[in-house]
Amino acid sequence: RFELFVRRNDFFYFLNPDHSENNRYIKGNTLMKQLAYNNGEVVLTKNRNISNLDQLIKEFEFLAAHNVTSGQQFEELEERFIEQLDQTEETLQQIDQRLMKLYKAAAALSDLQSDNPEYQALGQEILESLGFPLTIRTEELEKEITEISVEQAGLQQKYDGIVGSFEEYRSVKDNNQVRREKEQESSL
């Protein structure tokens, strides 16, 4: 057993020594799907927002460690925090929508496989409207639901953590503001 880490947008060149006309490039995303399909394993993906959130936390910790609690750097970090939080929230909503679509497709597939002709027709109509082929297997849908659910859980956990960091940042900013106001009052 081994683990393979592949980036979605990397390209891989596959050689066929017997038939060179079959040599081809494929993207990492396609490679992951094919490998997962062949061995039945779940593909665990790391959402790019997690890396962005990790980077913002590192920047915040760096500034705090070097006693930079005010100024342009801190203000720019706040803007980037807010942008990343909004982007992550939007991504979580998109993942929720994708999961709802998959759950609907799974229910429609169940209807399609029933003995009732009305349910079959309804299931076919729903699958077609969602853009799924009628030949899709229940296992494929369940696997994709699992993969997306794991991605969602990881991203939600990181999002909740960054919200906590952002509240800490706001506290530092507010304390700094109070300190400056006191300094100004004492200098008068």
PDB file of C-alpha atoms in Angstrom, residues 22-138:
ATOM      1  CA  ASN A  22      -1.240   6.034 -27.842  1.00  0.00           C
ATOM      2  CA  ASN A  23       1.243   8.150 -25.869  1.00  0.00           C
ATOM      3  CA  ARG A  24      -0.561  11.034 -24.243  1.00  0.00           C
ATOM      4  CA  TYR A  25      -0.614  13.768 -21.639  1.00  0.00           C
ATOM      5  CA  ILE A  26      -3.236  13.711 -18.926  1.00  0.00           C
ATOM      6  CA  LYS A  27      -3.972  16.152 -16.126  1.00  0.00           C
ATOM      7  CA  GLY A  28      -3.482  15.224 -12.491  1.00  0.00           C
ATOM      8  CA  ASN A  29      -7.227  15.442 -11.889  1.00  0.00           C
ATOM      9  CA  THR A  30      -7.871  12.794 -14.564  1.00  0.00           C
ATOM     10  CA  LEU A  31      -5.085  10.602 -13.199  1.00  0.00           C
ATOM     11  CA  MET A  32      -6.572  10.764  -9.692  1.00  0.00           C
ATOM     12  CA  LYS A  33     -10.011   9.775 -10.941  1.00  0.00           C
ATOM     13  CA  GLN A  34      -8.680   6.871 -13.002  1.00  0.00           C
ATOM     14  CA  LEU A  35      -6.522   5.520 -10.178  1.00  0.00           C
ATOM     15  CA  ALA A  36      -9.369   5.853  -7.680  1.00  0.00           C
ATOM     16  CA  TYR A  37     -11.764   4.149 -10.083  1.00  0.00           C
ATOM     17  CA  ASN A  38      -9.367   1.256 -10.683  1.00  0.00           C
ATOM     18  CA  ASN A  39      -8.567   0.566  -7.028  1.00  0.00           C
ATOM     19  CA  GLY A  40     -11.830   1.703  -5.402  1.00  0.00           C
ATOM     20  CA  GLU A  41     -10.117   4.146  -3.055  1.00  0.00           C
ATOM     21  CA  VAL A  42     -11.521   7.532  -2.077  1.00  0.00           C
ATOM     22  CA  VAL A  43      -9.613  10.544  -3.378  1.00  0.00           C
ATOM     23  CA  LEU A  44      -8.869  12.971  -0.571  1.00  0.00           C
ATOM     24  CA  THR A  45      -8.354  16.494  -1.833  1.00  0.00           C
ATOM     25  CA  LYS A  46      -7.044  19.541  -0.050  1.00  0.00           C
ATOM     26  CA  ASN A  47      -9.032  22.607  -0.947  1.00  0.00           C
ATOM     27  CA  ARG A  48      -6.814  25.497  -2.070  1.00  0.00           C
ATOM     28  CA  ASN A  49      -8.490  27.793   0.444  1.00  0.00           C
ATOM     29  CA  ILE A  50      -6.895  25.759   3.248  1.00  0.00           C
ATOM     30  CA  SER A  51      -3.409  26.699   2.018  1.00  0.00           C
ATOM     31  CA  ASN A  52      -4.428  30.338   1.685  1.00  0.00           C
ATOM     32  CA  LEU A  53      -5.832  30.358   5.215  1.00  0.00           C
ATOM     33  CA  ASP A  54      -2.677  28.692   6.564  1.00  0.00           C
ATOM     34  CA  GLN A  55      -0.563  31.382   4.894  1.00  0.00           C
ATOM     35  CA  LEU A  56      -2.617  34.180   6.441  1.00  0.00           C
ATOM     36  CA  ILE A  57      -2.248  32.638   9.890  1.00  0.00           C
ATOM     37  CA  LYS A  58       1.535  32.397   9.425  1.00  0.00           C
ATOM     38  CA  GLU A  59       1.680  36.043   8.375  1.00  0.00           C
ATOM     39  CA  PHE A  60      -0.394  37.100  11.370  1.00  0.00           C
ATOM     40  CA  GLU A  61       1.816  35.086  13.734  1.00  0.00           C
ATOM     41  CA  PHE A  62       4.958  36.580  12.164  1.00  0.00           C
ATOM     42  CA  LEU A  63       3.705  40.137  12.612  1.00  0.00           C
ATOM     43  CA  ALA A  64       2.594  39.430  16.185  1.00  0.00           C
ATOM     44  CA  ALA A  65       5.948  37.780  17.033  1.00  0.00           C
ATOM     45  CA  HIS A  66       7.766  40.887  15.811  1.00  0.00           C
ATOM     46  CA  ASN A  67       5.446  43.241  17.717  1.00  0.00           C
ATOM     47  CA  VAL A  68       3.955  44.713  14.563  1.00  0.00           C
ATOM     48  CA  THR A  69       0.441  45.424  15.774  1.00  0.00           C
ATOM     49  CA  SER A  70      -0.350  48.550  13.833  1.00  0.00           C
ATOM     50  CA  GLY A  71       0.373  50.250  10.561  1.00  0.00           C
ATOM     51  CA  GLN A  72      -0.087  49.473   6.926  1.00  0.00           C
ATOM     52  CA  GLN A  73       1.069  45.836   7.129  1.00  0.00           C
ATOM     53  CA  PHE A  74      -1.522  45.050   9.769  1.00  0.00           C
ATOM     54  CA  GLU A  75      -4.265  46.852   7.822  1.00  0.00           C
ATOM     55  CA  GLU A  76      -3.394  44.975   4.615  1.00  0.00           C
ATOM     56  CA  LEU A  77      -3.487  41.704   6.517  1.00  0.00           C
ATOM     57  CA  GLU A  78      -6.965  42.584   7.784  1.00  0.00           C
ATOM     58  CA  GLU A  79      -8.173  43.225   4.228  1.00  0.00           C
ATOM     59  CA  ARG A  80      -6.722  39.920   3.036  1.00  0.00           C
ATOM     60  CA  PHE A  81      -8.279  38.112   6.021  1.00  0.00           C
ATOM     61  CA  ILE A  82     -11.713  39.477   5.137  1.00  0.00           C
ATOM     62  CA  GLU A  83     -11.288  38.632   1.433  1.00  0.00           C
ATOM     63  CA  GLN A  84     -10.159  35.094   2.227  1.00  0.00           C
ATOM     64  CA  LEU A  85     -12.981  34.569   4.698  1.00  0.00           C
ATOM     65  CA  ASP A  86     -15.510  35.681   2.071  1.00  0.00           C
ATOM     66  CA  GLN A  87     -13.916  33.466  -0.569  1.00  0.00           C
ATOM     67  CA  THR A  88     -13.841  30.462   1.761  1.00  0.00           C
ATOM     68  CA  GLU A  89     -17.462  30.986   2.755  1.00  0.00           C
ATOM     69  CA  GLU A  90     -18.415  31.124  -0.937  1.00  0.00           C
ATOM     70  CA  THR A  91     -16.476  27.914  -1.595  1.00  0.00           C
ATOM     71  CA  LEU A  92     -18.250  26.193   1.303  1.00  0.00           C
ATOM     72  CA  GLN A  93     -21.590  27.221  -0.189  1.00  0.00           C
ATOM     73  CA  GLN A  94     -20.539  25.816  -3.584  1.00  0.00           C
ATOM     74  CA  ILE A  95     -19.534  22.539  -1.949  1.00  0.00           C
ATOM     75  CA  ASP A  96     -22.925  22.429  -0.173  1.00  0.00           C
ATOM     76  CA  GLN A  97     -24.685  22.932  -3.509  1.00  0.00           C
ATOM     77  CA  ARG A  98     -22.588  20.185  -5.113  1.00  0.00           C
ATOM     78  CA  LEU A  99     -23.448  17.803  -2.263  1.00  0.00           C
ATOM     79  CA  MET A 100     -27.160  18.604  -2.577  1.00  0.00           C
ATOM     80  CA  LYS A 101     -26.961  17.855  -6.309  1.00  0.00           C
ATOM     81  CA  LEU A 102     -25.234  14.533  -5.609  1.00  0.00           C
ATOM     82  CA  TYR A 103     -27.808  13.570  -2.974  1.00  0.00           C
ATOM     83  CA  LYS A 104     -30.618  14.391  -5.410  1.00  0.00           C
ATOM     84  CA  ALA A 105     -28.899  12.292  -8.075  1.00  0.00           C
ATOM     85  CA  ALA A 106     -28.533   9.379  -5.637  1.00  0.00           C
ATOM     86  CA  ALA A 107     -32.240   9.563  -4.793  1.00  0.00           C
ATOM     87  CA  ALA A 108     -33.135   9.778  -8.493  1.00  0.00           C
ATOM     88  CA  LEU A 109     -30.924   6.781  -9.225  1.00  0.00           C
ATOM     89  CA  SER A 110     -32.739   4.865  -6.505  1.00  0.00           C
ATOM     90  CA  ASP A 111     -36.050   5.788  -8.171  1.00  0.00           C
ATOM     91  CA  LEU A 112     -34.676   4.737 -11.554  1.00  0.00           C
ATOM     92  CA  GLN A 113     -33.858   1.297 -10.148  1.00  0.00           C
ATOM     93  CA  SER A 114     -37.282   0.809  -8.561  1.00  0.00           C
ATOM     94  CA  ASP A 115     -40.047  -1.417  -9.944  1.00  0.00           C
ATOM     95  CA  ASN A 116     -42.524   1.462 -10.240  1.00  0.00           C
ATOM     96  CA  PRO A 117     -42.580   2.895 -13.812  1.00  0.00           C
ATOM     97  CA  GLU A 118     -43.638   6.330 -12.538  1.00  0.00           C
ATOM     98  CA  TYR A 119     -40.637   6.469 -10.193  1.00  0.00           C
ATOM     99  CA  GLN A 120     -38.380   5.273 -13.000  1.00  0.00           C
ATOM    100  CA  ALA A 121     -39.577   8.050 -15.301  1.00  0.00           C
ATOM    101  CA  LEU A 122     -39.197  10.628 -12.555  1.00  0.00           C
ATOM    102  CA  GLY A 123     -35.717   9.351 -11.690  1.00  0.00           C
ATOM    103  CA  GLN A 124     -34.663   9.505 -15.339  1.00  0.00           C
ATOM    104  CA  GLU A 125     -35.994  13.045 -15.674  1.00  0.00           C
ATOM    105  CA  ILE A 126     -34.165  14.214 -12.538  1.00  0.00           C
ATOM    106  CA  LEU A 127     -30.858  12.601 -13.545  1.00  0.00           C
ATOM    107  CA  GLU A 128     -31.048  14.187 -16.983  1.00  0.00           C
ATOM    108  CA  SER A 129     -31.905  17.608 -15.543  1.00  0.00           C
ATOM    109  CA  LEU A 130     -28.929  17.365 -13.149  1.00  0.00           C
ATOM    110  CA  GLY A 131     -26.599  16.396 -16.007  1.00  0.00           C
ATOM    111  CA  PHE A 132     -25.822  12.852 -14.854  1.00  0.00           C
ATOM    112  CA  PRO A 133     -25.736   9.930 -17.286  1.00  0.00           C
ATOM    113  CA  LEU A 134     -28.379   7.270 -16.773  1.00  0.00           C
ATOM    114  CA  THR A 135     -25.593   4.682 -16.609  1.00  0.00           C
ATOM    115  CA  ILE A 136     -23.996   6.153 -13.484  1.00  0.00           C
ATOM    116  CA  ARG A 137     -23.587   3.655 -10.681  1.00  0.00           C
ATOM    117  CA  THR A 138     -24.689   4.145  -7.085  1.00  0.00           C
TER     118      THR A 138
END
